[in-house]
Tab-separated table of C-alpha atoms in Angstrom:
chain	number	residue	atom	x	y	z
A	23	MET	CA	140.804	97.595	55.954
A	24	ARG	CA	142.746	99.398	58.644
A	25	ILE	CA	141.450	99.918	62.188
A	26	PRO	CA	141.109	103.723	61.708
A	27	ASP	CA	138.865	102.997	58.705
A	28	LEU	CA	136.362	101.374	61.066
A	29	TRP	CA	135.670	104.607	62.953
A	30	PRO	CA	132.440	106.215	61.711
A	31	THR	CA	132.662	109.678	60.210
A	32	SER	CA	130.828	112.606	61.779
A	33	GLN	CA	128.394	112.813	58.876
A	34	PRO	CA	126.574	109.591	58.080
A	35	PRO	CA	126.774	108.350	54.513
A	36	THR	CA	123.718	108.398	52.303
A	37	PRO	CA	121.429	105.508	53.237
A	38	ARG	CA	120.374	103.179	50.432
A	39	LEU	CA	116.840	102.419	51.650
A	40	GLU	CA	116.147	100.050	48.778
A	41	THR	CA	118.717	97.639	50.245
A	42	ALA	CA	116.755	96.982	53.462
A	43	GLY	CA	115.861	93.327	53.739
A	44	ARG	CA	116.663	89.795	54.790
A	45	GLN	CA	119.658	89.652	52.438
A	46	LEU	CA	121.596	91.770	54.969
A	47	LEU	CA	121.198	89.329	57.881
A	48	ALA	CA	124.599	87.669	57.382
A	49	ASP	CA	126.339	91.051	57.178
A	50	ARG	CA	124.449	92.239	60.252
A	51	ALA	CA	125.570	89.129	62.153
A	52	LEU	CA	129.207	89.657	61.105
A	53	ALA	CA	129.009	93.323	62.115
A	54	ALA	CA	127.588	92.331	65.511
A	55	LEU	CA	130.363	89.768	66.032
A	56	LEU	CA	133.023	92.348	65.170
A	57	ASP	CA	131.451	94.817	67.603
A	58	LEU	CA	131.350	92.154	70.344
A	59	LEU	CA	135.015	91.372	69.738
A	60	LEU	CA	135.929	95.072	69.871
A	61	CYS	CA	133.984	95.507	73.124
A	62	TYR	CA	135.675	92.509	74.672
A	63	VAL	CA	139.182	93.568	73.644
A	64	LEU	CA	138.781	97.283	74.415
A	65	PHE	CA	136.669	97.150	77.574
A	66	VAL	CA	136.158	93.737	79.168
A	67	ALA	CA	139.685	92.320	78.816
A	68	PRO	CA	141.276	95.381	80.479
A	69	LEU	CA	138.726	95.155	83.323
A	70	VAL	CA	139.558	91.478	83.822
A	71	TYR	CA	143.275	92.324	83.782
A	72	ILE	CA	142.753	95.006	86.435
A	73	ALA	CA	140.678	92.565	88.508
A	74	LEU	CA	143.546	90.060	88.332
A	75	LEU	CA	146.054	92.724	89.411
A	76	VAL	CA	143.915	93.919	92.306
A	77	SER	CA	142.753	90.481	93.405
A	78	PRO	CA	144.755	87.465	92.207
A	79	GLN	CA	141.975	85.276	93.621
A	80	PHE	CA	139.815	86.389	90.679
A	81	GLY	CA	141.842	84.086	88.427
A	82	ALA	CA	141.272	81.188	90.816
A	83	LEU	CA	137.560	81.408	90.050
A	84	GLY	CA	138.278	79.756	86.685
A	85	PRO	CA	135.015	79.223	84.772
A	86	VAL	CA	133.193	81.640	87.077
A	87	ALA	CA	135.673	84.384	86.123
A	88	VAL	CA	135.010	83.654	82.445
A	89	ALA	CA	131.251	83.819	83.062
A	90	ILE	CA	131.659	87.143	84.883
A	91	SER	CA	133.692	88.603	82.009
A	92	LEU	CA	131.102	87.448	79.466
A	93	ALA	CA	128.270	88.836	81.615
A	94	LEU	CA	130.059	92.206	81.626
A	95	LEU	CA	130.057	92.111	77.840
A	96	ILE	CA	126.252	92.400	77.576
A	97	PRO	CA	125.714	95.870	79.110
A	98	ILE	CA	129.007	97.158	77.711
A	99	ASN	CA	128.044	96.075	74.188
A	100	LEU	CA	124.552	97.555	74.514
A	101	THR	CA	125.975	100.893	75.675
A	102	TYR	CA	128.614	100.869	72.916
A	103	THR	CA	126.018	100.090	70.236
A	104	PHE	CA	123.547	102.653	71.595
A	105	LEU	CA	126.139	105.447	71.600
A	106	PHE	CA	127.589	104.683	68.168
A	107	GLU	CA	124.190	104.315	66.494
A	108	TRP	CA	122.877	107.482	68.125
A	109	LYS	CA	125.910	109.624	67.254
A	110	TYR	CA	126.910	108.095	63.897
A	111	SER	CA	124.024	105.831	62.752
A	112	ARG	CA	126.524	102.961	62.661
A	113	THR	CA	129.041	101.059	64.740
A	114	PRO	CA	132.579	100.139	63.663
A	115	GLY	CA	131.240	96.661	62.820
A	116	LYS	CA	128.571	98.181	60.589
A	117	VAL	CA	131.172	100.440	58.952
A	118	ALA	CA	133.245	97.335	58.131
A	119	ARG	CA	130.195	95.705	56.477
A	120	SER	CA	128.973	98.958	54.785
A	121	LEU	CA	125.786	99.047	56.856
A	122	MET	CA	123.983	101.776	58.748
A	123	VAL	CA	120.876	102.270	60.870
A	124	THR	CA	118.320	104.737	59.615
A	125	THR	CA	114.727	105.605	60.321
A	126	GLU	CA	112.186	104.114	57.946
A	127	ALA	CA	112.083	107.573	56.324
A	128	GLY	CA	115.844	107.506	55.673
A	129	GLU	CA	116.849	109.948	58.412
A	130	PRO	CA	119.828	109.334	60.741
A	131	CYS	CA	119.164	107.241	63.835
A	132	THR	CA	117.916	109.406	66.715
A	133	LEU	CA	118.570	109.192	70.451
A	134	ARG	CA	115.107	107.700	71.021
A	135	ALA	CA	115.384	105.224	68.155
A	136	SER	CA	118.820	104.053	69.271
A	137	ALA	CA	117.641	103.657	72.875
A	138	VAL	CA	114.523	101.698	71.894
A	139	ARG	CA	116.217	99.394	69.387
A	140	ASN	CA	119.064	98.609	71.770
A	141	LEU	CA	116.877	98.045	74.838
A	142	CYS	CA	114.873	95.612	72.710
A	143	ARG	CA	118.055	93.583	72.143
A	144	TYR	CA	117.159	91.846	75.393
A	145	ILE	CA	114.008	90.549	73.667
A	146	ASP	CA	115.808	89.826	70.377
A	147	GLY	CA	118.508	87.952	72.272
A	148	LEU	CA	116.101	85.470	73.793
A	149	GLY	CA	116.733	81.849	72.975
A	150	ILE	CA	118.291	78.719	74.352
A	151	PRO	CA	121.937	77.941	73.539
A	152	PRO	CA	122.951	77.365	70.807
A	153	LEU	CA	119.944	79.342	69.545
A	154	ILE	CA	120.762	82.583	71.342
A	155	TYR	CA	119.218	85.494	69.442
A	156	ALA	CA	116.531	83.197	67.998
A	157	VAL	CA	113.777	85.813	68.451
A	158	GLY	CA	115.781	88.482	66.611
A	159	LEU	CA	116.740	86.154	63.769
A	160	LEU	CA	113.213	84.838	63.393
A	161	THR	CA	111.553	88.262	63.339
A	162	ALA	CA	114.166	89.697	60.969
A	163	GLY	CA	113.943	86.601	58.778
A	164	VAL	CA	110.185	86.876	58.281
A	165	SER	CA	110.215	90.650	57.773
A	166	SER	CA	110.553	91.808	54.159
A	167	THR	CA	112.689	94.701	55.410
A	168	GLY	CA	114.777	92.515	57.755
A	169	GLN	CA	113.535	94.295	60.884
A	170	ARG	CA	114.016	92.608	64.246
A	171	VAL	CA	111.833	93.438	67.268
A	172	GLY	CA	114.028	96.421	68.165
A	173	ASP	CA	113.858	97.833	64.640
A	174	ARG	CA	110.075	97.516	64.548
A	175	ALA	CA	109.677	99.194	67.947
A	176	ALA	CA	112.033	102.035	66.979
A	177	ASP	CA	110.826	102.400	63.358
A	178	THR	CA	114.356	101.798	62.073
A	179	VAL	CA	115.889	99.698	59.314
A	180	VAL	CA	119.435	98.557	58.646
A	181	VAL	CA	120.513	99.364	55.096
A	182	ARG	CA	123.639	99.518	52.971
A	183	SER	CA	125.441	102.820	53.265
A	184	GLY	CA	126.147	104.836	50.170
A	185	THR	CA	128.882	107.375	49.740
A	186	THR	CA	129.890	109.442	52.722
A	187	THR	CA	129.314	113.172	52.723
A	188	ASP	CA	132.064	113.775	55.258
A	189	ALA	CA	135.113	115.595	53.925
A	190	ASN	CA	137.324	113.615	56.332
A	191	LYS	CA	136.778	110.354	54.523
């Protein structure tokens, strides 16, 4: 898969609602990791580089500088995920794993649904290292449709994507 293939098309593919469930948890986790990596490489790393250019003392902070860069990743990733899911019903990570976010009725993810499900990531992400995201994994694991707290609050499900209806793809 090439990097341009990860960019969502303007028209979401057909959702396969029957695929909603716990069996997608591993793919959802891989998609989330890919999105985190993309956010770090595209947004956080350049900010850290600029900080080092502007203030060489930033590098002298050592572990504190690493903690700052990782702390930046949280709001950047939430904004990235919110925007992609609202506009395209999927992120590049979800595209790579053939997943998409849809309403329980099979409609594309809305502005409200994307905002609610992503704000609830703060709840889903609760846990103690190494069990970060324990709440999200537990709630998705016990739900027959694989819904985490954010999905339940927003009335969304993550499903496999079918064929795209976009002529560009």
